[in-house]
Short mmCIF file of C-alpha atoms in Angstrom, two decimals:
data_model
loop_
_atom_site.label_atom_id
_atom_site.label_comp_id
_atom_site.label_asym_id
_atom_site.label_seq_id
_atom_site.Cartn_x
_atom_site.Cartn_y
_atom_site.Cartn_z
CA MET B 1 -0.01 -0.12 -0.01
CA ASP B 2 1.51 3.41 -1.03
CA GLU B 3 1.95 5.94 1.87
CA VAL B 4 -0.49 8.65 1.89
CA ARG B 5 0.34 11.86 2.94
CA VAL B 6 -2.09 13.87 5.01
CA ALA B 7 -2.41 17.46 5.89
CA VAL B 8 -4.62 18.66 9.09
CA CYS B 9 -6.92 21.45 8.82
CA THR B 10 -8.65 22.45 11.99
CA VAL B 11 -9.36 25.85 13.84
CA ASP B 12 -7.87 25.02 17.40
CA PRO B 13 -4.77 23.32 18.42
CA ILE B 14 -6.39 20.85 20.77
CA THR B 15 -8.61 19.51 18.07
CA ARG B 16 -5.32 19.42 15.63
CA ALA B 17 -3.18 17.43 18.69
CA GLY B 18 -5.87 15.02 18.57
CA LEU B 19 -6.46 14.37 15.09
CA VAL B 20 -2.80 14.18 14.23
CA ASN B 21 -2.65 11.69 17.16
CA CYS B 22 -5.29 9.63 15.35
CA LEU B 23 -3.89 10.10 11.88
CA GLU B 24 -0.54 8.80 13.16
CA THR B 25 -1.60 5.61 14.39
CA ARG B 26 -2.84 4.60 11.05
CA PRO B 27 -0.89 2.55 8.94
CA GLY B 28 0.29 3.97 5.78
CA LEU B 29 -0.70 7.56 6.45
CA THR B 30 1.68 10.21 7.34
CA VAL B 31 1.05 13.74 8.46
CA VAL B 32 2.87 16.39 6.55
CA ASP B 33 3.01 20.32 6.51
CA SER B 34 3.06 20.69 2.60
CA GLY B 35 2.82 18.34 -0.48
CA ALA B 36 -0.28 16.41 1.06
CA ASP B 37 -2.40 13.98 -0.87
CA VAL B 38 -5.39 14.54 1.39
CA VAL B 39 -6.57 17.08 3.67
CA VAL B 40 -8.28 16.24 6.75
CA ALA B 41 -10.62 18.84 8.24
CA CYS B 42 -12.16 18.70 11.79
CA PHE B 43 -14.40 21.20 12.98
CA HIS B 44 -17.21 21.08 15.83
CA ARG B 45 -19.51 22.94 13.33
CA PHE B 46 -19.44 23.81 9.68
CA CYS B 47 -19.88 27.76 10.57
CA SER B 48 -18.00 30.65 9.00
CA GLY B 49 -14.59 30.09 10.86
CA ALA B 50 -14.75 26.59 9.44
CA LEU B 51 -15.20 27.41 5.73
CA ALA B 52 -12.68 30.23 6.23
CA ALA B 53 -10.31 27.73 7.51
CA LEU B 54 -10.94 25.55 4.53
CA ARG B 55 -10.76 28.23 1.94
CA GLY B 56 -7.59 29.46 3.44
CA PHE B 57 -5.77 26.10 3.34
CA THR B 58 -2.98 26.16 0.74
CA ALA B 59 -2.97 22.25 -0.02
CA ASP B 60 -4.73 21.59 -3.31
CA ALA B 61 -5.71 18.19 -2.22
CA PRO B 62 -9.25 16.55 -1.73
CA VAL B 63 -10.87 17.00 1.57
CA VAL B 64 -12.16 14.30 4.14
CA LEU B 65 -14.48 16.55 6.60
CA LEU B 66 -14.99 15.54 10.14
CA VAL B 67 -17.99 17.20 11.47
CA ASN B 68 -21.03 16.25 13.55
CA GLY B 69 -23.56 18.09 11.81
CA ILE B 70 -23.77 20.23 8.36
CA LYS B 71 -26.91 22.05 7.22
CA GLU B 72 -28.07 22.04 3.36
CA PRO B 73 -27.04 25.37 2.45
CA GLU B 74 -23.47 24.37 3.77
CA LEU B 75 -23.29 21.29 1.66
CA LEU B 76 -22.40 23.42 -1.66
CA ALA B 77 -19.67 25.46 0.06
CA ALA B 78 -18.26 22.37 1.20
CA VAL B 79 -18.15 20.55 -2.12
CA GLU B 80 -16.78 23.82 -3.49
CA CYS B 81 -13.67 23.45 -1.13
CA ARG B 82 -12.85 19.84 -2.67
CA VAL B 83 -14.82 18.06 0.13
CA VAL B 84 -15.19 14.71 -1.12
CA ALA B 85 -16.48 12.70 1.85
CA ILE B 86 -18.07 13.62 5.20
CA LEU B 87 -17.87 11.72 8.27
CA PRO B 88 -18.94 12.43 12.07
CA ARG B 89 -16.12 13.54 14.35
CA ALA B 90 -16.13 10.17 16.13
CA ALA B 91 -14.99 8.36 13.09
CA ALA B 92 -11.34 9.91 13.85
CA ALA B 93 -11.03 7.18 16.24
CA ASP B 94 -12.02 4.41 13.98
CA GLU B 95 -11.16 2.87 10.79
CA ARG B 96 -13.52 4.97 8.94
CA LEU B 97 -11.33 7.84 8.55
CA GLY B 98 -8.28 5.63 7.39
CA GLU B 99 -10.78 4.10 4.88
CA ALA B 100 -11.91 7.73 3.64
CA VAL B 101 -8.33 9.05 3.57
CA ARG B 102 -7.10 6.43 1.53
CA ALA B 103 -10.41 6.33 -0.87
CA ALA B 104 -9.82 10.18 -1.22
CA ALA B 105 -6.16 9.62 -2.32
CA ALA B 106 -7.38 7.34 -5.10
CA ASP B 107 -10.03 9.51 -6.11
CA ARG B 108 -12.49 6.80 -4.96
CA ALA B 109 -14.35 8.81 -2.33
CA GLU B 110 -17.88 9.67 -2.58
CA LEU B 111 -20.16 11.71 -0.59
CA PRO B 112 -22.97 9.44 0.96
CA PRO B 113 -26.54 9.38 -0.72
CA ASN B 114 -28.19 11.11 2.35
CA LEU B 115 -26.03 14.15 1.70
CA LEU B 116 -26.38 14.13 -1.99
CA GLY B 117 -30.03 14.32 -1.92
CA PRO B 118 -30.14 17.64 0.15
CA LEU B 119 -27.36 19.09 -2.25
CA VAL B 120 -29.17 18.31 -5.09
CA SER B 121 -32.50 20.26 -3.47
CA HIS B 122 -30.40 23.01 -2.61
CA VAL B 123 -28.97 23.49 -6.09
CA GLU B 124 -32.26 22.66 -8.16
CA ARG B 125 -33.73 25.75 -5.66
CA LEU B 126 -30.79 28.13 -6.57
CA HIS B 127 -31.28 27.19 -10.06
CA ARG B 128 -35.10 27.59 -9.98
CA GLU B 129 -34.96 30.79 -8.22
CA VAL B 130 -31.89 32.59 -9.15
CA LEU B 131 -30.19 31.33 -12.65
CA ARG B 132 -33.32 30.38 -14.61
CA PRO B 133 -34.87 33.87 -14.01
CA ASP B 134 -31.94 35.87 -15.44
CA GLY B 135 -31.96 33.44 -18.25
CA LEU B 136 -28.45 31.52 -17.44
CA VAL B 137 -28.30 28.04 -18.59
CA ALA B 138 -25.86 25.25 -18.18
CA GLY B 139 -23.89 23.79 -21.07
CA ARG B 140 -20.99 21.42 -21.99
CA LEU B 141 -23.09 18.28 -21.02
CA THR B 142 -25.13 16.22 -23.15
CA GLU B 143 -28.37 14.71 -22.23
CA ARG B 144 -27.03 11.46 -21.96
CA GLU B 145 -24.36 12.81 -19.22
CA ILE B 146 -26.80 14.62 -17.52
CA ASP B 147 -29.17 11.77 -16.99
CA VAL B 148 -26.31 9.59 -15.78
CA LEU B 149 -25.22 12.40 -13.23
CA ARG B 150 -29.09 12.58 -12.04
CA LEU B 151 -29.05 9.16 -11.04
CA MET B 152 -25.52 9.21 -9.25
CA ALA B 153 -26.81 12.36 -7.32
CA ASP B 154 -29.73 10.05 -6.36
CA GLY B 155 -27.12 7.47 -4.90
CA LEU B 156 -27.32 4.66 -7.38
CA ASP B 157 -24.37 3.02 -8.59
CA THR B 158 -23.01 2.10 -11.89
CA ASP B 159 -25.11 -1.24 -12.42
CA GLU B 160 -28.00 0.35 -11.15
CA ILE B 161 -27.71 3.48 -13.18
CA ALA B 162 -27.07 1.03 -16.28
CA ARG B 163 -30.57 -0.90 -15.74
CA SER B 164 -32.52 2.20 -14.88
CA LEU B 165 -31.52 3.77 -18.27
CA ARG B 166 -31.18 0.29 -20.23
CA TYR B 167 -27.55 0.97 -21.10
CA SER B 168 -24.85 -1.55 -20.51
CA GLU B 169 -22.30 -1.09 -17.32
CA ARG B 170 -19.45 -0.35 -19.78
CA THR B 171 -21.43 2.62 -21.65
CA VAL B 172 -22.31 4.04 -18.34
CA LYS B 173 -18.61 3.90 -16.94
CA ASN B 174 -17.41 5.29 -20.48
CA ILE B 175 -19.87 8.37 -20.01
CA ILE B 176 -18.56 9.08 -16.53
CA TYR B 177 -15.10 8.63 -17.55
CA ALA B 178 -15.69 11.13 -20.61
CA VAL B 179 -17.48 13.70 -18.72
CA THR B 180 -14.72 13.56 -15.98
CA ARG B 181 -11.83 13.88 -18.42
CA ARG B 182 -13.42 16.35 -20.47
CA LEU B 183 -14.17 19.01 -17.56
CA SER B 184 -10.95 18.06 -15.63
CA LEU B 185 -13.04 16.84 -12.57
CA ARG B 186 -11.59 14.71 -10.03
CA ASN B 187 -13.95 12.28 -9.37
CA ARG B 188 -17.86 11.12 -9.61
CA SER B 189 -18.61 13.50 -6.61
CA HIS B 190 -16.85 16.36 -8.15
CA ALA B 191 -18.62 15.50 -11.38
CA VAL B 192 -22.37 15.72 -9.55
CA ALA B 193 -21.16 19.09 -7.95
CA TYR B 194 -20.43 20.53 -11.29
CA ALA B 195 -23.70 19.59 -12.96
CA MET B 196 -25.31 20.94 -9.79
CA ARG B 197 -23.54 24.20 -9.86
CA ALA B 198 -24.56 24.18 -13.34
CA GLY B 199 -27.75 23.84 -12.45
CA VAL B 200 -28.69 20.86 -15.07
CA ILE B 201 -29.56 18.34 -11.91
#
């Protein structure tokens, strides 16, 4: 297993010390100050201070967020800060954190379906109430790509998407690969976030 370099983002030194200690006990993870593959951010709440800390963090890497609660309007801001996985703070003490970090490093991390649903609802409302009245529309995505991304946002896996659209699994994988490559998107969560920001799902 390749070593994963992890940077830590918090707003207080006590949380940082505890999180560093949790990460250093995980095999295959090394805490670094620069050149990180993944950022692990930990906050009591996803408040303005937490958002400012994430936005000010210099590491250009996917973020695993540890927070006990996140509200619907905050989800979009989190995704824009490269958050690819959200876990409860208690996950710092078990194997979920290590698994999420390794998945993020391999571009396999996904936001859980129960968070994607509210995120979709929030962006749909934003599109309906803000973008559409001003005549703003999204481009660069085909109808077929939008159909696949919409089902991904609903939490369906590749096999379920293929069955729903009557495509082969290979076709679905090719569509997802084409979208992420053409638009320079990091992974499936990033593709869904792009489509939501564009207002097409």
